[in-house]
Short mmCIF file of C-alpha atoms in Angstrom, two decimals:
data_model
loop_
_atom_site.label_atom_id
_atom_site.label_comp_id
_atom_site.label_asym_id
_atom_site.label_seq_id
_atom_site.Cartn_x
_atom_site.Cartn_y
_atom_site.Cartn_z
CA UNK Y 1 -59.20 68.61 16.77
CA UNK Y 2 -62.24 68.60 14.51
CA UNK Y 3 -65.63 68.09 16.05
CA UNK Y 4 -68.08 65.86 14.24
CA UNK Y 5 -70.49 68.78 14.13
CA UNK Y 6 -71.46 68.62 10.43
CA UNK Y 7 -71.81 72.39 10.21
CA UNK Y 8 -71.82 72.24 6.47
CA UNK Y 9 -69.53 74.14 4.20
CA UNK Y 10 -68.33 77.38 5.85
CA UNK Y 11 -68.68 79.22 2.55
CA UNK Y 12 -72.29 78.41 1.78
CA UNK Y 13 -74.31 81.27 3.25
CA UNK Y 14 -77.56 79.41 2.76
CA UNK Y 15 -76.32 77.02 5.44
CA UNK Y 16 -75.79 79.62 8.13
CA UNK Y 17 -76.68 78.49 11.59
CA UNK Y 18 -78.47 80.54 14.18
CA UNK Y 19 -76.77 80.91 17.54
CA UNK Y 20 -79.56 78.89 19.11
CA UNK Y 21 -79.08 76.08 16.63
CA UNK Y 22 -75.37 76.05 17.35
CA UNK Y 23 -75.93 76.01 21.07
CA UNK Y 24 -78.55 73.28 20.84
CA UNK Y 25 -76.32 71.18 18.63
CA UNK Y 26 -73.34 71.45 20.94
CA UNK Y 27 -75.62 70.69 23.87
CA UNK Y 28 -76.79 67.50 22.19
CA UNK Y 29 -73.23 66.54 21.50
CA UNK Y 30 -72.17 66.99 25.08
CA UNK Y 31 -75.19 65.47 26.74
CA UNK Y 32 -76.12 62.62 24.44
CA UNK Y 33 -74.25 59.94 26.39
CA UNK Y 34 -75.52 61.08 29.79
CA UNK Y 35 -72.14 60.36 31.33
CA UNK Y 36 -71.80 60.85 35.08
CA UNK Y 37 -68.42 61.31 36.66
CA UNK Y 38 -66.77 62.05 39.93
CA UNK Y 39 -64.72 65.22 39.75
CA UNK Y 40 -62.38 66.52 42.40
CA UNK Y 41 -61.81 70.22 42.93
CA UNK Y 42 -62.03 73.28 45.12
CA UNK Y 43 -65.36 75.04 45.54
CA UNK Y 44 -65.44 78.82 45.09
CA UNK Y 45 -68.27 81.33 44.97
CA UNK Y 46 -71.00 78.99 46.08
CA UNK Y 47 -74.36 80.74 45.94
CA UNK Y 48 -77.28 79.05 47.61
CA UNK Y 49 -80.55 80.49 46.31
CA UNK Y 50 -83.81 80.51 48.20
CA UNK Y 51 -85.16 78.08 45.59
CA UNK Y 52 -82.77 75.56 47.13
CA UNK Y 53 -80.47 75.36 44.10
CA UNK Y 54 -76.75 75.98 44.47
CA UNK Y 55 -74.47 77.49 41.87
CA UNK Y 56 -70.70 77.35 42.31
CA UNK Y 57 -67.40 77.07 40.54
CA UNK Y 58 -65.14 74.09 40.87
CA UNK Y 59 -61.51 74.70 40.09
CA UNK Y 60 -58.01 73.37 40.34
CA UNK Y 61 -54.69 74.94 39.49
CA UNK Y 62 -55.33 74.79 35.75
CA UNK Y 63 -59.05 75.15 35.01
CA UNK Y 64 -62.45 75.84 36.36
CA UNK Y 65 -65.96 74.74 35.56
CA UNK Y 66 -69.36 76.16 36.45
CA UNK Y 67 -71.52 73.79 38.48
CA UNK Y 68 -75.14 73.75 39.47
CA UNK Y 69 -76.79 71.50 41.98
CA UNK Y 70 -80.57 71.35 42.18
CA UNK Y 71 -82.71 71.43 45.26
CA UNK Y 72 -83.48 67.68 45.39
CA UNK Y 73 -79.76 67.04 45.71
CA UNK Y 74 -78.70 70.00 47.86
CA UNK Y 75 -81.20 68.86 50.49
CA UNK Y 76 -79.06 65.78 51.12
CA UNK Y 77 -75.79 67.66 50.94
CA UNK Y 78 -76.23 69.75 54.10
CA UNK Y 79 -74.81 73.26 54.31
CA UNK Y 80 -73.33 75.01 51.27
CA UNK Y 81 -69.55 74.55 51.25
CA UNK Y 82 -67.34 77.44 52.24
CA UNK Y 83 -64.93 78.88 49.66
CA UNK Y 84 -61.87 76.74 49.28
CA UNK Y 85 -63.44 73.48 50.41
CA UNK Y 86 -61.97 70.46 48.64
CA UNK Y 87 -64.79 68.24 47.38
CA UNK Y 88 -65.67 65.32 45.18
CA UNK Y 89 -68.73 65.96 43.07
CA UNK Y 90 -70.70 63.48 41.00
CA UNK Y 91 -72.02 65.29 37.95
CA UNK Y 92 -73.09 65.20 34.34
CA UNK Y 93 -71.38 67.43 31.79
CA UNK Y 94 -74.01 69.70 30.29
CA UNK Y 95 -74.49 72.91 28.36
CA UNK Y 96 -76.46 75.87 29.68
CA UNK Y 97 -78.01 76.80 26.36
CA UNK Y 98 -78.88 80.41 27.03
CA UNK Y 99 -75.24 81.30 27.53
CA UNK Y 100 -73.76 78.34 25.66
CA UNK Y 101 -71.96 77.79 28.88
CA UNK Y 102 -70.38 74.45 29.66
CA UNK Y 103 -71.26 73.25 33.14
CA UNK Y 104 -71.49 70.28 35.43
CA UNK Y 105 -74.91 69.33 36.80
CA UNK Y 106 -74.00 67.95 40.18
CA UNK Y 107 -76.05 65.34 41.99
CA UNK Y 108 -73.76 64.57 44.92
CA UNK Y 109 -71.06 66.40 46.81
CA UNK Y 110 -68.68 64.99 49.41
CA UNK Y 111 -65.97 66.93 51.20
CA UNK Y 112 -62.77 64.99 50.52
CA UNK Y 113 -61.99 65.09 54.22
CA UNK Y 114 -65.23 63.26 55.07
CA UNK Y 115 -64.64 60.70 52.38
CA UNK Y 116 -61.16 60.16 53.70
CA UNK Y 117 -62.51 59.34 57.15
CA UNK Y 118 -65.19 57.09 55.73
CA UNK Y 119 -62.67 55.32 53.55
CA UNK Y 120 -60.40 54.72 56.52
CA UNK Y 121 -63.24 53.29 58.56
CA UNK Y 122 -64.25 51.07 55.66
CA UNK Y 123 -60.73 49.72 55.33
CA UNK Y 124 -60.52 49.07 59.04
CA UNK Y 125 -63.75 47.03 59.04
CA UNK Y 126 -62.81 45.24 55.86
CA UNK Y 127 -59.48 44.16 57.36
CA UNK Y 128 -61.18 42.97 60.55
CA UNK Y 129 -63.81 40.91 58.74
CA UNK Y 130 -61.19 39.50 56.43
CA UNK Y 131 -59.09 38.41 59.42
CA UNK Y 132 -62.14 36.68 60.86
CA UNK Y 133 -62.67 34.78 57.62
CA UNK Y 134 -66.02 36.33 56.78
CA UNK Y 135 -65.06 36.76 53.12
CA UNK Y 136 -63.70 33.22 52.86
CA UNK Y 137 -64.98 31.58 49.64
CA UNK Y 138 -65.25 28.28 51.54
CA UNK Y 139 -68.00 29.85 53.63
CA UNK Y 140 -70.21 30.49 50.62
CA UNK Y 141 -73.35 28.40 50.55
CA UNK Y 142 -75.30 27.47 47.45
CA UNK Y 143 -78.73 29.02 47.03
CA UNK Y 144 -81.72 26.66 47.24
CA UNK Y 145 -83.09 25.72 43.81
CA UNK Y 146 -86.76 26.07 44.69
CA UNK Y 147 -87.16 28.30 47.73
CA UNK Y 148 -90.60 28.60 49.29
CA UNK Y 149 -89.97 31.19 51.99
CA UNK Y 150 -87.76 34.17 51.26
CA UNK Y 151 -86.89 36.74 53.91
CA UNK Y 152 -86.34 40.31 52.73
CA UNK Y 153 -84.41 42.59 55.03
CA UNK Y 154 -84.90 46.07 53.66
CA UNK Y 155 -86.92 49.23 54.04
CA UNK Y 156 -90.65 48.49 54.19
CA UNK Y 157 -91.46 51.35 51.86
CA UNK Y 158 -88.35 51.35 49.70
CA UNK Y 159 -88.13 50.46 46.03
CA UNK Y 160 -86.39 47.18 46.81
CA UNK Y 161 -89.53 45.43 48.11
CA UNK Y 162 -91.50 46.54 45.10
CA UNK Y 163 -88.82 45.43 42.63
CA UNK Y 164 -88.40 42.04 44.25
CA UNK Y 165 -92.16 41.46 44.40
CA UNK Y 166 -92.51 42.35 40.72
CA UNK Y 167 -89.75 40.04 39.53
CA UNK Y 168 -90.76 37.18 41.81
CA UNK Y 169 -94.40 37.36 40.81
CA UNK Y 170 -93.39 37.11 37.17
CA UNK Y 171 -90.90 34.26 37.55
CA UNK Y 172 -91.93 32.12 40.48
CA UNK Y 173 -95.13 33.23 42.13
CA UNK Y 174 -95.47 30.21 44.41
CA UNK Y 175 -93.34 31.72 47.07
CA UNK Y 176 -93.88 33.61 50.27
CA UNK Y 177 -91.95 36.84 50.75
CA UNK Y 178 -91.43 37.76 54.37
CA UNK Y 179 -90.52 41.42 54.70
CA UNK Y 180 -88.45 42.32 57.74
CA UNK Y 181 -88.51 46.09 57.69
CA UNK Y 182 -85.45 48.12 58.67
CA UNK Y 183 -84.21 51.57 57.93
CA UNK Y 184 -81.41 51.25 55.41
CA UNK Y 185 -79.72 54.60 55.89
CA UNK Y 186 -79.23 57.26 58.45
CA UNK Y 187 -79.49 57.12 62.17
CA UNK Y 188 -80.61 53.81 63.66
CA UNK Y 189 -80.21 51.93 60.40
CA UNK Y 190 -77.37 49.72 61.65
CA UNK Y 191 -79.33 48.68 64.75
CA UNK Y 192 -82.50 48.03 62.75
CA UNK Y 193 -80.71 45.99 60.11
CA UNK Y 194 -78.99 43.91 62.79
CA UNK Y 195 -82.29 43.31 64.58
CA UNK Y 196 -84.03 42.29 61.36
CA UNK Y 197 -81.22 39.91 60.40
CA UNK Y 198 -81.37 38.25 63.81
CA UNK Y 199 -85.13 37.94 63.45
CA UNK Y 200 -84.59 35.95 60.25
CA UNK Y 201 -83.02 33.20 62.36
CA UNK Y 202 -86.17 33.01 64.46
CA UNK Y 203 -88.57 32.46 61.56
CA UNK Y 204 -90.20 29.05 61.62
CA UNK Y 205 -89.53 28.49 57.95
CA UNK Y 206 -87.17 30.38 55.73
CA UNK Y 207 -85.05 29.14 52.83
CA UNK Y 208 -83.18 32.23 51.77
CA UNK Y 209 -82.49 35.78 52.93
CA UNK Y 210 -82.06 38.86 50.75
CA UNK Y 211 -80.66 41.98 52.37
CA UNK Y 212 -80.45 45.20 50.45
CA UNK Y 213 -81.79 48.49 49.22
CA UNK Y 214 -82.25 50.42 46.04
CA UNK Y 215 -79.54 52.64 44.60
CA UNK Y 216 -77.86 55.14 46.86
CA UNK Y 217 -74.89 57.39 47.11
CA UNK Y 218 -71.68 56.30 48.73
CA UNK Y 219 -72.47 57.66 52.17
CA UNK Y 220 -75.91 56.06 51.98
CA UNK Y 221 -74.29 52.65 51.93
CA UNK Y 222 -72.62 53.21 55.29
CA UNK Y 223 -74.99 50.82 57.08
CA UNK Y 224 -74.09 48.05 54.65
CA UNK Y 225 -70.43 48.61 55.41
CA UNK Y 226 -70.89 48.47 59.15
CA UNK Y 227 -69.19 45.73 61.08
CA UNK Y 228 -72.29 44.89 63.12
CA UNK Y 229 -74.48 44.42 60.05
CA UNK Y 230 -71.83 42.31 58.32
CA UNK Y 231 -71.47 40.03 61.34
CA UNK Y 232 -75.23 39.67 61.73
CA UNK Y 233 -75.45 38.77 58.04
CA UNK Y 234 -72.73 36.15 58.43
CA UNK Y 235 -74.76 34.64 61.29
CA UNK Y 236 -77.93 34.18 59.23
CA UNK Y 237 -78.51 30.43 59.13
CA UNK Y 238 -79.84 30.27 55.57
CA UNK Y 239 -78.09 31.28 52.34
CA UNK Y 240 -77.94 35.04 51.80
CA UNK Y 241 -77.94 37.47 48.89
CA UNK Y 242 -76.71 41.03 49.29
CA UNK Y 243 -78.39 43.47 46.92
CA UNK Y 244 -77.22 46.97 47.60
CA UNK Y 245 -78.13 48.71 44.41
CA UNK Y 246 -75.23 50.89 43.49
CA UNK Y 247 -73.51 50.95 40.17
CA UNK Y 248 -70.05 51.82 41.43
CA UNK Y 249 -69.41 50.64 44.94
CA UNK Y 250 -69.23 47.21 46.44
CA UNK Y 251 -70.46 47.15 50.00
CA UNK Y 252 -68.99 44.89 52.65
CA UNK Y 253 -72.28 43.01 52.93
CA UNK Y 254 -71.73 42.11 49.25
CA UNK Y 255 -68.52 40.39 50.28
CA UNK Y 256 -70.00 38.64 53.31
CA UNK Y 257 -73.19 37.35 51.67
CA UNK Y 258 -73.16 34.02 49.87
CA UNK Y 259 -74.12 35.74 46.63
CA UNK Y 260 -73.92 39.33 45.49
CA UNK Y 261 -76.54 40.89 43.24
CA UNK Y 262 -76.18 44.26 41.54
CA UNK Y 263 -79.75 45.31 42.32
CA UNK Y 264 -82.77 43.99 44.24
CA UNK Y 265 -84.36 42.92 40.94
CA UNK Y 266 -81.23 40.97 40.07
CA UNK Y 267 -81.36 39.39 43.54
CA UNK Y 268 -84.90 38.17 42.87
CA UNK Y 269 -83.77 36.65 39.59
CA UNK Y 270 -81.00 34.79 41.37
CA UNK Y 271 -83.30 33.75 44.19
CA UNK Y 272 -86.06 32.05 42.24
CA UNK Y 273 -86.11 29.96 39.06
CA UNK Y 274 -88.27 30.88 36.11
CA UNK Y 275 -91.50 28.91 36.21
CA UNK Y 276 -91.42 28.45 32.46
CA UNK Y 277 -88.04 26.72 32.68
CA UNK Y 278 -89.33 24.38 35.36
CA UNK Y 279 -92.43 23.62 33.30
CA UNK Y 280 -90.17 22.72 30.41
CA UNK Y 281 -88.21 20.43 32.72
CA UNK Y 282 -91.45 18.77 33.86
CA UNK Y 283 -92.53 18.30 30.23
CA UNK Y 284 -89.19 16.73 29.43
CA UNK Y 285 -89.45 14.36 32.40
CA UNK Y 286 -92.98 13.50 31.34
CA UNK Y 287 -91.82 12.55 27.85
CA UNK Y 288 -88.94 10.49 29.15
CA UNK Y 289 -91.22 8.72 31.61
CA UNK Y 290 -93.59 7.61 28.85
CA UNK Y 291 -90.73 6.63 26.55
CA UNK Y 292 -89.07 4.74 29.39
CA UNK Y 293 -92.13 2.63 30.04
CA UNK Y 294 -92.70 1.97 26.35
CA UNK Y 295 -89.19 0.71 25.85
CA UNK Y 296 -89.49 -1.38 29.01
CA UNK Y 297 -92.66 -3.05 27.70
CA UNK Y 298 -91.18 -3.52 24.27
CA UNK Y 299 -88.17 -5.16 25.85
CA UNK Y 300 -90.37 -7.42 27.94
CA UNK Y 301 -92.56 -8.49 25.02
CA UNK Y 302 -89.53 -9.18 22.87
CA UNK Y 303 -88.12 -11.30 25.65
CA UNK Y 304 -91.45 -13.05 25.96
CA UNK Y 305 -91.62 -13.76 22.24
CA UNK Y 306 -88.10 -15.16 22.32
CA UNK Y 307 -89.02 -17.37 25.24
CA UNK Y 308 -92.10 -18.65 23.46
CA UNK Y 309 -90.07 -19.50 20.38
CA UNK Y 310 -87.55 -21.41 22.40
CA UNK Y 311 -90.28 -23.20 24.27
CA UNK Y 312 -91.93 -24.26 21.09
CA UNK Y 313 -88.65 -25.43 19.63
CA UNK Y 314 -87.93 -27.42 22.76
CA UNK Y 315 -91.32 -29.05 22.63
CA UNK Y 316 -90.77 -29.87 19.00
CA UNK Y 317 -87.52 -31.59 19.78
CA UNK Y 318 -89.07 -33.59 22.58
CA UNK Y 319 -92.02 -34.53 20.40
CA UNK Y 320 -89.75 -35.57 17.59
CA UNK Y 321 -87.69 -37.72 19.89
CA UNK Y 322 -90.76 -39.33 21.35
CA UNK Y 323 -92.18 -39.97 17.95
CA UNK Y 324 -89.14 -41.76 16.62
CA UNK Y 325 -88.87 -43.71 19.86
CA UNK Y 326 -92.45 -44.78 19.47
CA UNK Y 327 -91.90 -45.80 15.92
CA UNK Y 328 -88.88 -47.85 16.85
CA UNK Y 329 -90.77 -49.56 19.63
CA UNK Y 330 -93.63 -50.23 17.32
CA UNK Y 331 -91.29 -51.95 14.92
CA UNK Y 332 -89.79 -54.05 17.68
CA UNK Y 333 -93.17 -54.80 19.06
CA UNK Y 334 -94.33 -55.83 15.68
CA UNK Y 335 -91.42 -58.17 15.33
CA UNK Y 336 -92.33 -59.95 18.52
CA UNK Y 337 -96.03 -60.04 17.96
CA UNK Y 338 -97.53 -63.58 18.17
CA UNK Y 339 -99.75 -62.77 15.33
CA UNK Y 340 -96.75 -62.04 13.27
CA UNK Y 341 -95.29 -65.39 14.28
CA UNK Y 342 -98.48 -67.06 13.34
CA UNK Y 343 -98.52 -65.11 10.15
CA UNK Y 344 -95.28 -66.77 9.22
CA UNK Y 345 -97.26 -70.12 9.24
CA UNK Y 346 -97.31 -72.70 11.97
CA UNK Y 347 -97.93 -76.37 12.79
CA UNK Y 348 -99.23 -78.00 15.92
CA UNK Y 349 -97.78 -81.35 16.69
CA UNK Y 350 -100.26 -83.73 18.23
CA UNK Y 351 -99.99 -87.31 19.55
CA UNK Y 352 -102.35 -89.95 18.30
CA UNK Y 353 -104.58 -89.56 21.23
CA UNK Y 354 -104.85 -85.93 20.31
CA UNK Y 355 -102.52 -84.46 22.99
CA UNK Y 356 -100.46 -81.70 21.89
CA UNK L 1 -102.68 25.31 57.63
CA UNK L 2 -101.92 28.00 55.07
CA UNK L 3 -101.14 27.15 51.50
CA UNK L 4 -97.59 28.03 50.75
CA UNK L 5 -97.06 27.51 47.09
CA UNK L 6 -94.62 25.24 45.32
CA UNK L 7 -93.11 23.71 48.38
CA UNK L 8 -95.60 24.29 51.11
CA UNK L 9 -95.97 22.50 54.39
CA UNK L 10 -98.32 20.00 52.72
CA UNK L 11 -96.54 17.31 50.74
CA UNK L 12 -92.91 17.08 49.74
CA UNK L 13 -91.17 20.23 48.56
CA UNK L 14 -91.13 20.64 44.79
CA UNK L 15 -87.37 20.13 44.81
CA UNK L 16 -87.79 16.63 46.30
CA UNK L 17 -90.65 15.90 43.93
CA UNK L 18 -88.58 16.75 40.88
CA UNK L 19 -85.52 14.92 42.20
CA UNK L 20 -87.62 11.78 42.71
CA UNK L 21 -89.10 12.13 39.22
CA UNK L 22 -85.62 12.37 37.78
CA UNK L 23 -84.64 9.21 39.61
CA UNK L 24 -87.75 7.35 38.43
CA UNK L 25 -87.08 8.30 34.82
CA UNK L 26 -83.45 7.25 35.09
CA UNK L 27 -84.41 3.87 36.52
CA UNK L 28 -87.03 3.34 33.82
CA UNK L 29 -84.44 4.17 31.22
CA UNK L 30 -82.01 1.60 32.58
CA UNK L 31 -82.35 -2.08 31.65
CA UNK L 32 -82.26 -3.60 35.08
CA UNK L 33 -85.88 -3.11 36.15
CA UNK L 34 -88.37 -5.87 35.58
CA UNK L 35 -91.74 -5.10 34.10
CA UNK L 36 -93.63 -5.12 37.39
CA UNK L 37 -91.19 -2.67 38.94
CA UNK L 38 -91.32 -0.54 35.79
CA UNK L 39 -95.10 -0.32 35.98
CA UNK L 40 -94.98 0.66 39.64
CA UNK L 41 -92.37 3.32 38.89
CA UNK L 42 -94.43 4.62 36.01
CA UNK L 43 -97.53 4.99 38.15
CA UNK L 44 -95.59 6.85 40.81
CA UNK L 45 -94.04 9.04 38.14
CA UNK L 46 -97.41 9.97 36.69
CA UNK L 47 -98.74 10.91 40.13
CA UNK L 48 -95.70 13.06 40.87
CA UNK L 49 -95.86 14.76 37.50
CA UNK L 50 -99.47 15.67 38.12
CA UNK L 51 -98.69 17.05 41.54
CA UNK L 52 -95.72 19.05 40.22
CA UNK L 53 -97.85 20.53 37.44
CA UNK L 54 -100.63 21.44 39.85
CA UNK L 55 -98.19 23.17 42.15
CA UNK L 56 -96.66 25.16 39.33
CA UNK L 57 -100.05 26.25 38.08
CA UNK L 58 -101.82 27.09 41.29
CA UNK L 59 -99.30 29.15 43.17
CA UNK L 60 -99.96 32.76 44.07
CA UNK L 61 -97.39 35.13 45.51
CA UNK L 62 -97.90 36.15 49.08
CA UNK L 63 -96.15 39.07 50.73
CA UNK L 64 -96.12 39.37 54.50
CA UNK L 65 -94.52 41.71 56.97
CA UNK L 66 -92.71 40.13 59.88
CA UNK L 67 -93.07 42.03 63.12
CA UNK L 68 -91.53 41.36 66.46
CA UNK L 69 -93.89 42.13 69.29
CA UNK L 70 -92.86 43.66 72.58
CA UNK L 71 -92.88 40.24 74.24
CA UNK L 72 -90.58 38.83 71.56
CA UNK L 73 -93.32 36.97 69.70
CA UNK L 74 -93.27 37.06 65.92
CA UNK L 75 -96.36 38.22 64.09
CA UNK L 76 -97.01 38.03 60.34
CA UNK L 77 -99.34 40.44 58.59
CA UNK L 78 -100.30 40.38 54.93
CA UNK L 79 -99.03 43.20 52.77
CA UNK L 80 -100.79 44.29 49.62
CA UNK L 81 -98.27 44.48 46.87
#
């Protein structure tokens, strides 16, 4: 296989690379996509330094790879694994430049045994909720178009509140966000989430409920896969959005909620319309309103004009009729007029004594 | 009473306002309204447009924490965000 390394012609000595250049170039090649993957293997030679970093080798029957895991991540991982422990690690392929050594920079580590148990529990709850119809598409409610009161069930000081506030303020600021704080991971999180979700039903006014958290590892989502939280979510009397920010996993709350959002920010975008769109709608209605009235008036005046024409025509007809009638009568009258008779000449017969 | 934005406790919710506007426009656009009715509809439409615009312009986001007190009462406190 040829690597797209563009090392130039191997014969031109003026194009010789230094070792550092080579190492840096290969490093870029390996790391440029920033790919993260889950890798399964057996841990050997795990050294936990006082700095908090761990260095170990992950191997299977065929190969091995050097791994390092920095303090920020080892803190969450608990005790260093004993030799031979089967684990899943989430890591980024990288190159340790000084030694040109290929390695995996690990951010998460889960003993496969623990994951197995967690997976089993997840499947059990999923099957139960499915049986009870909580994932039924017919249950899904539509989100309100213009919500005024939005309940947020999440950690008071987590990133989710901040993200949702930011997006909402930009899109649809005329809303009230009611934050019902609850721990979203670790001990007590299930109870607190359940309590907060029940509290949503006691709010005097609420149009929509978002439940969620920022991104987390698989075990961090445990609370959102708990049966109690899922059932409490299903009981919320307003439409719900589940926003458990995690790129890979779907949590059970995602399946129970009316709508699933990939992240809290995405939830806010689904929850509220964009004010600019609504303003455009209002402008459009305004234009149609004016046009509607204009055409109504035009219609009415046209009708009026038509009526006037017909009226005039009718009057004309009547007048004409009357006129000819009058003329006819005048002729008849004329014919019978005594003056006319006299005009034809007359004689008065008298007796001798003068009597008529 | 606290102001609550686009669809606060005062007046109809914006959704109703816009739905009514839509209806008014549709009726005006149809031929079966007489002029008097059209004028009345138009006036109502103008008033609702104004109110919708005011709501869209004036609103300011409010973030509050909901707390349940020991006695079970619900208390709201403003959060600065």
